[in-house]
Amino acid sequence: MLVAAAVCPCPPLLVPEVATGAAPELDTVRAACTDAVGVLAAARPDLLVVVGPVRGDVGLERYPEGSTGSFHGFGVGLDVRLGADRDTSTGRALPGALAVGAWLLERTGWANAPVEGLGVGESLAAGRCAEQGRDIAAEAERVALLVMGDGSSCRTLKAPGYLDERAAPFDAAAARALGAADTVALQALDGGLARELKASGRAPWQVLAGAAEAAGTALRGTLLYEDAPYGVGYMVATWS
């Protein structure tokens, strides 16, 4: 059963070594992410699943505890590991969002429960996302989720996706749903619009919605952060 969740953005810039001189600009969102992971630890889960987007039509990819990733592609000699080294890795490198999640857990000294990873294809249908969430919620008596994903990438002229007037309303709707733990509103997010706005969080958020629905108990949501640095919507929320 799902007992807690933390929602965090997944830009590589969240890692100070990648952001270099711009690192202080994201100190506030980093602090919010640290607080969110603290809520997961306080829930005393038996299992933590890190859920994050994967580009393309890949469907679902599972990553066992011990899987590794890196930020070498950004010119940084930094490696990360998903949870403890249990010699169970498939040899596949963690995708970017899960690598950022692994970094967050290492940064906060996570040692509270075993960790697994789930990569979710950005085009995966809402119903399939919810189904996967329900499956995850059944994997242990007390399950927690660390859900990685960004809002739209079209909030300003200099944003990666340029300015799109639909971006701010989309992000506002997502932030309201995440802050209120509103599973119905999350499930209603338009996957086609999310792709057009380059909002990578849509599918992971809908996995969360399915997991919460399967829990059968109302979780309380809190929005810790919402802003659009660099024209990309970043949201941090907790459900507990």
Tab-separated table of C-alpha atoms in Angstrom:
chain	number	residue	atom	x	y	z
A	1	MET	CA	0.000	0.000	0.000
A	2	LEU	CA	1.208	3.500	-0.771
A	3	VAL	CA	1.981	5.360	2.449
A	4	ALA	CA	3.902	8.386	1.144
A	5	ALA	CA	5.170	10.045	-1.998
A	6	ALA	CA	7.512	12.854	-2.907
A	7	VAL	CA	7.332	14.640	-6.249
A	8	CYS	CA	10.489	16.370	-7.466
A	9	PRO	CA	11.743	17.845	-10.743
A	10	CYS	CA	14.474	16.017	-12.611
A	11	PRO	CA	16.726	18.491	-14.448
A	12	PRO	CA	20.429	17.565	-14.386
A	13	LEU	CA	20.987	21.158	-13.220
A	14	LEU	CA	19.621	20.068	-9.849
A	15	VAL	CA	23.056	18.489	-9.333
A	16	PRO	CA	25.414	21.329	-8.319
A	17	GLU	CA	28.393	19.795	-10.103
A	18	VAL	CA	26.420	19.953	-13.352
A	19	ALA	CA	25.047	23.440	-12.731
A	20	THR	CA	28.512	24.766	-11.761
A	21	GLY	CA	28.281	28.571	-11.522
A	22	ALA	CA	24.498	28.564	-11.766
A	23	ALA	CA	24.108	26.139	-8.860
A	24	PRO	CA	22.934	28.745	-6.280
A	25	GLU	CA	19.970	29.631	-8.499
A	26	LEU	CA	18.366	26.275	-7.676
A	27	ASP	CA	19.198	26.183	-3.964
A	28	THR	CA	15.562	26.748	-3.023
A	29	VAL	CA	14.247	23.847	-5.088
A	30	ARG	CA	17.061	21.607	-3.822
A	31	ALA	CA	16.068	22.408	-0.248
A	32	ALA	CA	12.429	21.600	-1.032
A	33	CYS	CA	13.476	18.261	-2.542
A	34	THR	CA	15.470	17.451	0.590
A	35	ASP	CA	12.415	18.174	2.727
A	36	ALA	CA	10.274	15.991	0.462
A	37	VAL	CA	12.631	13.016	0.786
A	38	GLY	CA	12.488	13.534	4.541
A	39	VAL	CA	8.738	12.907	4.412
A	40	LEU	CA	9.424	9.575	2.699
A	41	ALA	CA	11.869	8.576	5.416
A	42	ALA	CA	9.396	9.524	8.144
A	43	ALA	CA	6.804	7.177	6.610
A	44	ARG	CA	9.062	4.158	7.326
A	45	PRO	CA	8.388	2.341	4.054
A	46	ASP	CA	9.300	-1.243	3.345
A	47	LEU	CA	10.077	-0.343	-0.264
A	48	LEU	CA	10.884	2.879	-2.103
A	49	VAL	CA	10.311	3.054	-5.862
A	50	VAL	CA	11.842	5.914	-7.837
A	51	VAL	CA	9.651	6.682	-10.849
A	52	GLY	CA	10.859	8.874	-13.687
A	53	PRO	CA	10.294	9.613	-17.376
A	54	VAL	CA	12.138	7.942	-20.216
A	55	ARG	CA	12.077	9.476	-23.667
A	56	GLY	CA	10.377	7.683	-26.523
A	57	ASP	CA	7.952	4.792	-26.760
A	58	VAL	CA	9.807	2.498	-24.389
A	59	GLY	CA	6.826	1.568	-22.225
A	60	LEU	CA	8.179	0.561	-18.819
A	61	GLU	CA	11.718	-0.214	-17.670
A	62	ARG	CA	12.544	-1.666	-14.245
A	63	TYR	CA	15.864	-0.998	-12.535
A	64	PRO	CA	16.778	-3.115	-9.489
A	65	GLU	CA	18.568	-1.791	-6.450
A	66	GLY	CA	22.245	-1.297	-7.154
A	67	SER	CA	21.701	0.052	-10.685
A	68	THR	CA	24.116	2.843	-11.505
A	69	GLY	CA	24.066	6.028	-13.525
A	70	SER	CA	26.337	8.976	-14.152
A	71	PHE	CA	26.512	12.591	-15.269
A	72	HIS	CA	29.532	12.031	-17.497
A	73	GLY	CA	27.532	13.238	-20.490
A	74	PHE	CA	27.515	16.686	-18.906
A	75	GLY	CA	31.264	16.731	-18.484
A	76	VAL	CA	31.079	15.809	-14.811
A	77	GLY	CA	32.833	12.774	-13.363
A	78	LEU	CA	30.007	11.939	-11.000
A	79	ASP	CA	28.527	8.453	-10.606
A	80	VAL	CA	25.417	7.511	-8.625
A	81	ARG	CA	23.877	4.280	-7.433
A	82	LEU	CA	20.234	3.459	-6.798
A	83	GLY	CA	20.192	2.399	-3.172
A	84	ALA	CA	22.663	-0.117	-1.814
A	85	ASP	CA	25.053	-2.170	-3.915
A	86	ARG	CA	23.336	-5.561	-3.855
A	87	ASP	CA	24.980	-6.875	-7.016
A	88	THR	CA	21.573	-7.091	-8.713
A	89	SER	CA	22.049	-4.489	-11.449
A	90	THR	CA	21.113	-5.468	-15.001
A	91	GLY	CA	24.043	-3.476	-16.338
A	92	ARG	CA	21.743	-0.886	-17.902
A	93	ALA	CA	22.619	2.665	-16.920
A	94	LEU	CA	19.941	4.623	-15.122
A	95	PRO	CA	18.136	7.092	-17.404
A	96	GLY	CA	18.656	10.751	-16.584
A	97	ALA	CA	15.607	11.288	-14.362
A	98	LEU	CA	16.349	8.207	-12.252
A	99	ALA	CA	19.995	9.243	-11.983
A	100	VAL	CA	18.853	12.583	-10.536
A	101	GLY	CA	16.586	10.660	-8.155
A	102	ALA	CA	19.482	8.452	-7.097
A	103	TRP	CA	21.573	11.579	-6.511
A	104	LEU	CA	18.835	13.033	-4.275
A	105	LEU	CA	18.737	9.867	-2.206
A	106	GLU	CA	22.522	9.766	-1.862
A	107	ARG	CA	22.555	13.453	-0.937
A	108	THR	CA	20.082	12.860	1.870
A	109	GLY	CA	21.762	9.651	3.048
A	110	TRP	CA	18.835	7.366	2.274
A	111	ALA	CA	19.138	4.075	4.152
A	112	ASN	CA	15.551	3.578	5.235
A	113	ALA	CA	14.362	0.872	2.829
A	114	PRO	CA	15.335	-1.022	-0.327
A	115	VAL	CA	15.095	1.049	-3.514
A	116	GLU	CA	13.981	0.143	-7.025
A	117	GLY	CA	13.603	2.254	-10.148
A	118	LEU	CA	10.901	2.491	-12.783
A	119	GLY	CA	11.364	4.318	-16.070
A	120	VAL	CA	8.074	5.323	-17.696
A	121	GLY	CA	7.853	6.113	-21.390
A	122	GLU	CA	6.693	9.688	-21.884
A	123	SER	CA	4.007	8.556	-24.333
A	124	LEU	CA	2.541	5.827	-22.105
A	125	ALA	CA	-1.250	6.200	-21.894
A	126	ALA	CA	-2.823	7.430	-18.681
A	127	GLY	CA	-4.658	4.164	-18.059
A	128	ARG	CA	-1.480	2.134	-18.401
A	129	CYS	CA	0.337	4.502	-16.048
A	130	ALA	CA	-2.382	4.120	-13.430
A	131	GLU	CA	-2.337	0.350	-13.814
A	132	GLN	CA	1.396	0.302	-13.180
A	133	GLY	CA	0.891	2.485	-10.128
A	134	ARG	CA	-1.623	0.045	-8.710
A	135	ASP	CA	0.827	-2.799	-9.297
A	136	ILE	CA	3.588	-0.928	-7.467
A	137	ALA	CA	1.322	-0.209	-4.505
A	138	ALA	CA	0.791	-3.955	-4.102
A	139	GLU	CA	4.492	-4.830	-3.989
A	140	ALA	CA	4.919	-4.322	-0.236
A	141	GLU	CA	2.900	-3.566	2.867
A	142	ARG	CA	4.300	-0.020	3.033
A	143	VAL	CA	5.383	1.499	-0.290
A	144	ALA	CA	6.762	4.981	-0.880
A	145	LEU	CA	7.339	6.692	-4.225
A	146	LEU	CA	9.897	9.270	-5.268
A	147	VAL	CA	8.323	10.650	-8.429
A	148	MET	CA	10.644	12.568	-10.744
A	149	GLY	CA	9.381	14.785	-13.554
A	150	ASP	CA	9.187	18.341	-14.846
A	151	GLY	CA	6.280	20.479	-15.915
A	152	SER	CA	6.204	22.256	-19.263
A	153	SER	CA	9.372	23.466	-20.968
A	154	CYS	CA	7.622	26.371	-22.681
A	155	ARG	CA	7.126	29.073	-20.062
A	156	THR	CA	9.354	31.783	-21.562
A	157	LEU	CA	10.886	32.836	-24.857
A	158	LYS	CA	14.229	31.395	-23.753
A	159	ALA	CA	12.762	28.105	-22.511
A	160	PRO	CA	13.902	24.873	-24.210
A	161	GLY	CA	10.533	24.624	-25.982
A	162	TYR	CA	10.105	28.374	-26.587
A	163	LEU	CA	7.044	30.242	-25.280
A	164	ASP	CA	3.652	28.554	-25.465
A	165	GLU	CA	0.660	30.291	-23.887
A	166	ARG	CA	-0.791	26.915	-22.892
A	167	ALA	CA	2.210	26.118	-20.685
A	168	ALA	CA	1.388	28.224	-17.622
A	169	PRO	CA	-2.218	26.931	-17.331
A	170	PHE	CA	-1.014	23.346	-17.762
A	171	ASP	CA	1.583	23.759	-15.018
A	172	ALA	CA	-0.918	25.497	-12.735
A	173	ALA	CA	-3.377	22.616	-13.112
A	174	ALA	CA	-0.634	20.064	-12.397
A	175	ALA	CA	0.589	22.001	-9.360
A	176	ARG	CA	-2.945	22.225	-7.943
A	177	ALA	CA	-3.449	18.495	-8.413
A	178	LEU	CA	-0.109	17.601	-6.850
A	179	GLY	CA	-0.654	19.963	-3.929
A	180	ALA	CA	-4.113	18.567	-3.269
A	181	ALA	CA	-3.242	14.885	-3.877
A	182	ASP	CA	-6.019	14.987	-6.473
A	183	THR	CA	-5.727	11.683	-8.329
A	184	VAL	CA	-8.673	12.421	-10.630
A	185	ALA	CA	-7.146	15.695	-11.811
A	186	LEU	CA	-3.781	14.046	-12.403
A	187	GLN	CA	-5.363	11.282	-14.442
A	188	ALA	CA	-7.139	13.938	-16.520
A	189	LEU	CA	-3.913	15.624	-17.643
A	190	ASP	CA	-3.800	15.555	-21.448
A	191	GLY	CA	-0.935	13.353	-22.635
A	192	GLY	CA	-0.905	14.900	-26.100
A	193	LEU	CA	-0.712	18.413	-24.720
A	194	ALA	CA	1.993	17.320	-22.265
A	195	ARG	CA	4.123	16.054	-25.160
A	196	GLU	CA	3.643	19.299	-27.084
A	197	LEU	CA	4.683	21.284	-24.011
A	198	LYS	CA	7.582	18.893	-23.291
A	199	ALA	CA	6.217	18.176	-19.809
A	200	SER	CA	8.099	15.039	-18.786
A	201	GLY	CA	6.262	14.621	-15.484
A	202	ARG	CA	2.857	13.712	-16.886
A	203	ALA	CA	3.343	9.923	-17.051
A	204	PRO	CA	5.148	9.560	-13.680
A	205	TRP	CA	2.483	11.711	-12.007
A	206	GLN	CA	-0.207	9.420	-13.386
A	207	VAL	CA	1.663	6.388	-12.028
A	208	LEU	CA	1.479	8.120	-8.644
A	209	ALA	CA	-2.257	8.679	-9.101
A	210	GLY	CA	-2.821	4.973	-9.733
A	211	ALA	CA	-0.755	3.976	-6.717
A	212	ALA	CA	-2.681	6.361	-4.485
A	213	GLU	CA	-6.040	5.110	-5.738
A	214	ALA	CA	-4.982	1.541	-4.976
A	215	ALA	CA	-4.116	2.511	-1.399
A	216	GLY	CA	-7.791	3.044	-0.656
A	217	THR	CA	-6.996	5.757	1.898
A	218	ALA	CA	-6.859	9.500	1.387
A	219	LEU	CA	-3.360	10.937	1.371
A	220	ARG	CA	-2.821	14.596	2.165
A	221	GLY	CA	-0.876	16.637	-0.369
A	222	THR	CA	1.398	19.611	0.263
A	223	LEU	CA	2.963	21.760	-2.455
A	224	LEU	CA	6.433	22.788	-1.280
A	225	TYR	CA	7.664	24.574	-4.394
A	226	GLU	CA	6.361	25.759	-7.761
A	227	ASP	CA	8.256	28.012	-10.151
A	228	ALA	CA	9.687	28.064	-13.660
A	229	PRO	CA	13.411	28.822	-13.580
A	230	TYR	CA	14.882	28.738	-17.083
A	231	GLY	CA	11.314	28.605	-18.417
A	232	VAL	CA	10.694	25.044	-17.184
A	233	GLY	CA	7.998	24.217	-14.659
A	234	TYR	CA	9.463	22.708	-11.486
A	235	MET	CA	7.186	21.398	-8.728
A	236	VAL	CA	7.940	19.759	-5.399
A	237	ALA	CA	5.130	18.140	-3.437
A	238	THR	CA	4.585	15.520	-0.766
A	239	TRP	CA	1.724	13.091	-0.193
A	240	SER	CA	1.402	11.427	3.195
